[in-house]
Amino acid sequence: MLQLADRLTELAASSEPITFPAIGLTPEAVMGQAGDVAAGPLAPFLAEALADAYNRGDEQWQTIGTTFPPGLATQPSVLHLTASLDALLDSAPAAKALGKPLTTALLNDLVARIEATPLLAAARLEGAVRLAIAEAVSPFRVWQALEDVPVDGPEDFLERLPRILGLTLDR
C-alpha cells in the first residue's frame, strides 16, 4: 500500500502542485495517516493539499481537516509548523473552516510549552494570533492566551513577544 508520506515526497520532488487528486490515495487511506503526517516534516505539503481541497470546495477531502489540527499540535518543528500555517492561511476557506480546531490545538497547554519549548510556543501563539487577524476565529481566546503569558518566561519566548504583540496592534 502506498503511503501518504511517500506520495507527498514524490510530488514535492517533482514540483507538481500538491492536491489530493494528485496524491492518488483514497480518502480513507489519507485519513488514517494524516495525523501522523501533520506531526512530521511533511506537514506543510499536507496543509497545501488541504488548502486546495477547501479552495475547490471538495467536501470529500475536507474531512481530512479533522485529523490535521491534532497532529499539528504535536509538531516539534518551528519551521514545519509555520509553513503549515502559512499554507492554510493562504486559503481563506481553509483558514475559516479549520480556524477553531487549529486555535485550540495551538493554544492548548501553551503556558507549560513556553517553559519546555519556548521558540515553538512562540510560533504556536503567533499562529493563533494570525488566525484571529485573518478573522478565522474570534480573538477572545487568543487575547486570553496573551494575558496568561508569564512575564518572566524564557528569553527565547519573550524575545518573540514584541512581534506577536505588534501583529495584534496592527489589526
PDB file of C-alpha atoms in Angstrom, residues 11-118:
ATOM      1  CA  LEU A  11       5.034  15.315  -5.527  1.00  0.00           C
ATOM      2  CA  ALA A  12       7.272  17.793  -3.719  1.00  0.00           C
ATOM      3  CA  ALA A  13      10.354  16.446  -5.511  1.00  0.00           C
ATOM      4  CA  SER A  14       8.662  16.768  -8.897  1.00  0.00           C
ATOM      5  CA  SER A  15       7.473  20.328  -8.144  1.00  0.00           C
ATOM      6  CA  GLU A  16       3.911  19.329  -9.003  1.00  0.00           C
ATOM      7  CA  PRO A  17       1.041  21.053  -7.225  1.00  0.00           C
ATOM      8  CA  ILE A  18       0.165  19.053  -4.150  1.00  0.00           C
ATOM      9  CA  THR A  19      -3.507  18.192  -4.238  1.00  0.00           C
ATOM     10  CA  PHE A  20      -5.426  15.176  -3.019  1.00  0.00           C
ATOM     11  CA  PRO A  21      -6.257  14.064  -6.586  1.00  0.00           C
ATOM     12  CA  ALA A  22      -2.535  14.228  -7.404  1.00  0.00           C
ATOM     13  CA  ILE A  23      -1.706  12.241  -4.267  1.00  0.00           C
ATOM     14  CA  GLY A  24      -3.841   9.438  -5.663  1.00  0.00           C
ATOM     15  CA  LEU A  25      -4.802   7.717  -2.418  1.00  0.00           C
ATOM     16  CA  THR A  26      -8.290   7.014  -1.130  1.00  0.00           C
ATOM     17  CA  PRO A  27      -9.770   9.412   1.425  1.00  0.00           C
ATOM     18  CA  GLU A  28      -9.769   6.575   3.960  1.00  0.00           C
ATOM     19  CA  ALA A  29      -6.055   5.917   3.443  1.00  0.00           C
ATOM     20  CA  VAL A  30      -5.233   9.610   3.774  1.00  0.00           C
ATOM     21  CA  MET A  31      -7.469   9.991   6.826  1.00  0.00           C
ATOM     22  CA  GLY A  32      -5.690   7.146   8.588  1.00  0.00           C
ATOM     23  CA  GLN A  33      -2.252   8.696   8.023  1.00  0.00           C
ATOM     24  CA  ALA A  34      -2.941  12.452   8.072  1.00  0.00           C
ATOM     25  CA  GLY A  35      -2.500  12.940  11.815  1.00  0.00           C
ATOM     26  CA  ASP A  36       0.946  11.355  11.802  1.00  0.00           C
ATOM     27  CA  VAL A  37       1.995  13.293   8.703  1.00  0.00           C
ATOM     28  CA  ALA A  38       0.786  16.562  10.276  1.00  0.00           C
ATOM     29  CA  ALA A  39       3.138  15.880  13.180  1.00  0.00           C
ATOM     30  CA  GLY A  40       6.146  15.415  10.907  1.00  0.00           C
ATOM     31  CA  PRO A  41       8.262  17.231   8.333  1.00  0.00           C
ATOM     32  CA  LEU A  42       5.726  16.770   5.530  1.00  0.00           C
ATOM     33  CA  ALA A  43       3.003  18.736   7.339  1.00  0.00           C
ATOM     34  CA  PRO A  44       3.317  21.801   5.054  1.00  0.00           C
ATOM     35  CA  PHE A  45       2.668  19.639   1.988  1.00  0.00           C
ATOM     36  CA  LEU A  46      -0.421  18.101   3.569  1.00  0.00           C
ATOM     37  CA  ALA A  47      -1.562  21.613   4.511  1.00  0.00           C
ATOM     38  CA  GLU A  48      -1.140  22.626   0.858  1.00  0.00           C
ATOM     39  CA  ALA A  49      -3.376  19.748  -0.235  1.00  0.00           C
ATOM     40  CA  LEU A  50      -5.949  20.679   2.411  1.00  0.00           C
ATOM     41  CA  ALA A  51      -5.946  24.302   1.303  1.00  0.00           C
ATOM     42  CA  ASP A  52      -6.521  23.171  -2.287  1.00  0.00           C
ATOM     43  CA  ALA A  53      -9.447  20.974  -1.206  1.00  0.00           C
ATOM     44  CA  TYR A  54     -11.082  23.875   0.621  1.00  0.00           C
ATOM     45  CA  ASN A  55     -10.429  26.266  -2.272  1.00  0.00           C
ATOM     46  CA  ARG A  56     -12.128  23.839  -4.666  1.00  0.00           C
ATOM     47  CA  GLY A  57     -14.966  23.126  -2.214  1.00  0.00           C
ATOM     48  CA  ASP A  58     -14.180  19.406  -2.380  1.00  0.00           C
ATOM     49  CA  GLU A  59     -16.075  18.063   0.627  1.00  0.00           C
ATOM     50  CA  GLN A  60     -14.768  14.528   0.108  1.00  0.00           C
ATOM     51  CA  TRP A  61     -11.273  15.709   1.051  1.00  0.00           C
ATOM     52  CA  GLN A  62     -12.207  18.397   3.551  1.00  0.00           C
ATOM     53  CA  THR A  63     -12.940  15.712   6.139  1.00  0.00           C
ATOM     54  CA  ILE A  64      -9.169  15.157   6.348  1.00  0.00           C
ATOM     55  CA  GLY A  65      -9.104  18.544   8.062  1.00  0.00           C
ATOM     56  CA  THR A  66     -10.470  16.964  11.243  1.00  0.00           C
ATOM     57  CA  THR A  67      -7.247  14.988  11.751  1.00  0.00           C
ATOM     58  CA  PHE A  68      -4.853  17.786  10.828  1.00  0.00           C
ATOM     59  CA  PRO A  69      -5.055  20.147  13.868  1.00  0.00           C
ATOM     60  CA  PRO A  70      -4.480  17.426  16.494  1.00  0.00           C
ATOM     61  CA  GLY A  71      -1.499  16.167  14.510  1.00  0.00           C
ATOM     62  CA  LEU A  72      -0.121  19.661  14.042  1.00  0.00           C
ATOM     63  CA  ALA A  73      -0.423  20.172  17.814  1.00  0.00           C
ATOM     64  CA  THR A  74       2.393  17.649  18.238  1.00  0.00           C
ATOM     65  CA  GLN A  75       4.600  19.219  15.546  1.00  0.00           C
ATOM     66  CA  PRO A  76       8.119  19.603  17.027  1.00  0.00           C
ATOM     67  CA  SER A  77       9.498  21.944  14.337  1.00  0.00           C
ATOM     68  CA  VAL A  78       9.005  25.710  14.266  1.00  0.00           C
ATOM     69  CA  LEU A  79       9.707  25.696  10.528  1.00  0.00           C
ATOM     70  CA  HIS A  80       7.180  22.985   9.690  1.00  0.00           C
ATOM     71  CA  LEU A  81       4.572  24.500  11.995  1.00  0.00           C
ATOM     72  CA  THR A  82       4.826  27.973  10.485  1.00  0.00           C
ATOM     73  CA  ALA A  83       4.994  26.660   6.902  1.00  0.00           C
ATOM     74  CA  SER A  84       1.848  24.611   7.533  1.00  0.00           C
ATOM     75  CA  LEU A  85       0.029  27.609   8.970  1.00  0.00           C
ATOM     76  CA  ASP A  86       1.187  29.750   6.032  1.00  0.00           C
ATOM     77  CA  ALA A  87      -0.297  27.246   3.585  1.00  0.00           C
ATOM     78  CA  LEU A  88      -3.614  27.185   5.420  1.00  0.00           C
ATOM     79  CA  LEU A  89      -3.760  30.955   5.896  1.00  0.00           C
ATOM     80  CA  ASP A  90      -3.210  31.414   2.160  1.00  0.00           C
ATOM     81  CA  SER A  91      -6.641  29.828   1.726  1.00  0.00           C
ATOM     82  CA  ALA A  92      -9.440  31.831   3.298  1.00  0.00           C
ATOM     83  CA  PRO A  93     -11.876  28.869   3.150  1.00  0.00           C
ATOM     84  CA  ALA A  94      -9.354  26.539   4.817  1.00  0.00           C
ATOM     85  CA  ALA A  95      -8.451  29.091   7.483  1.00  0.00           C
ATOM     86  CA  LYS A  96     -12.114  29.703   8.242  1.00  0.00           C
ATOM     87  CA  ALA A  97     -13.029  26.012   8.361  1.00  0.00           C
ATOM     88  CA  LEU A  98     -10.022  24.915  10.413  1.00  0.00           C
ATOM     89  CA  GLY A  99      -9.579  28.082  12.480  1.00  0.00           C
ATOM     90  CA  LYS A 100     -11.255  26.916  15.692  1.00  0.00           C
ATOM     91  CA  PRO A 101      -9.660  23.465  15.904  1.00  0.00           C
ATOM     92  CA  LEU A 102      -6.283  24.917  14.923  1.00  0.00           C
ATOM     93  CA  THR A 103      -6.503  27.638  17.555  1.00  0.00           C
ATOM     94  CA  THR A 104      -7.474  25.073  20.171  1.00  0.00           C
ATOM     95  CA  ALA A 105      -4.559  22.857  19.161  1.00  0.00           C
ATOM     96  CA  LEU A 106      -2.094  25.765  19.120  1.00  0.00           C
ATOM     97  CA  LEU A 107      -3.113  27.264  22.448  1.00  0.00           C
ATOM     98  CA  ASN A 108      -3.647  24.025  24.360  1.00  0.00           C
ATOM     99  CA  ASP A 109      -1.231  23.872  27.291  1.00  0.00           C
ATOM    100  CA  LEU A 110       0.640  26.939  25.982  1.00  0.00           C
ATOM    101  CA  VAL A 111       1.993  28.130  29.325  1.00  0.00           C
ATOM    102  CA  ALA A 112       3.641  24.756  30.024  1.00  0.00           C
ATOM    103  CA  ARG A 113       5.030  24.664  26.489  1.00  0.00           C
ATOM    104  CA  ILE A 114       6.591  28.106  26.964  1.00  0.00           C
ATOM    105  CA  GLU A 115       8.920  26.622  29.558  1.00  0.00           C
ATOM    106  CA  ALA A 116       9.617  23.374  27.693  1.00  0.00           C
ATOM    107  CA  THR A 117       9.972  24.651  24.102  1.00  0.00           C
ATOM    108  CA  PRO A 118       9.935  28.452  24.085  1.00  0.00           C
TER     109      PRO A 118
END
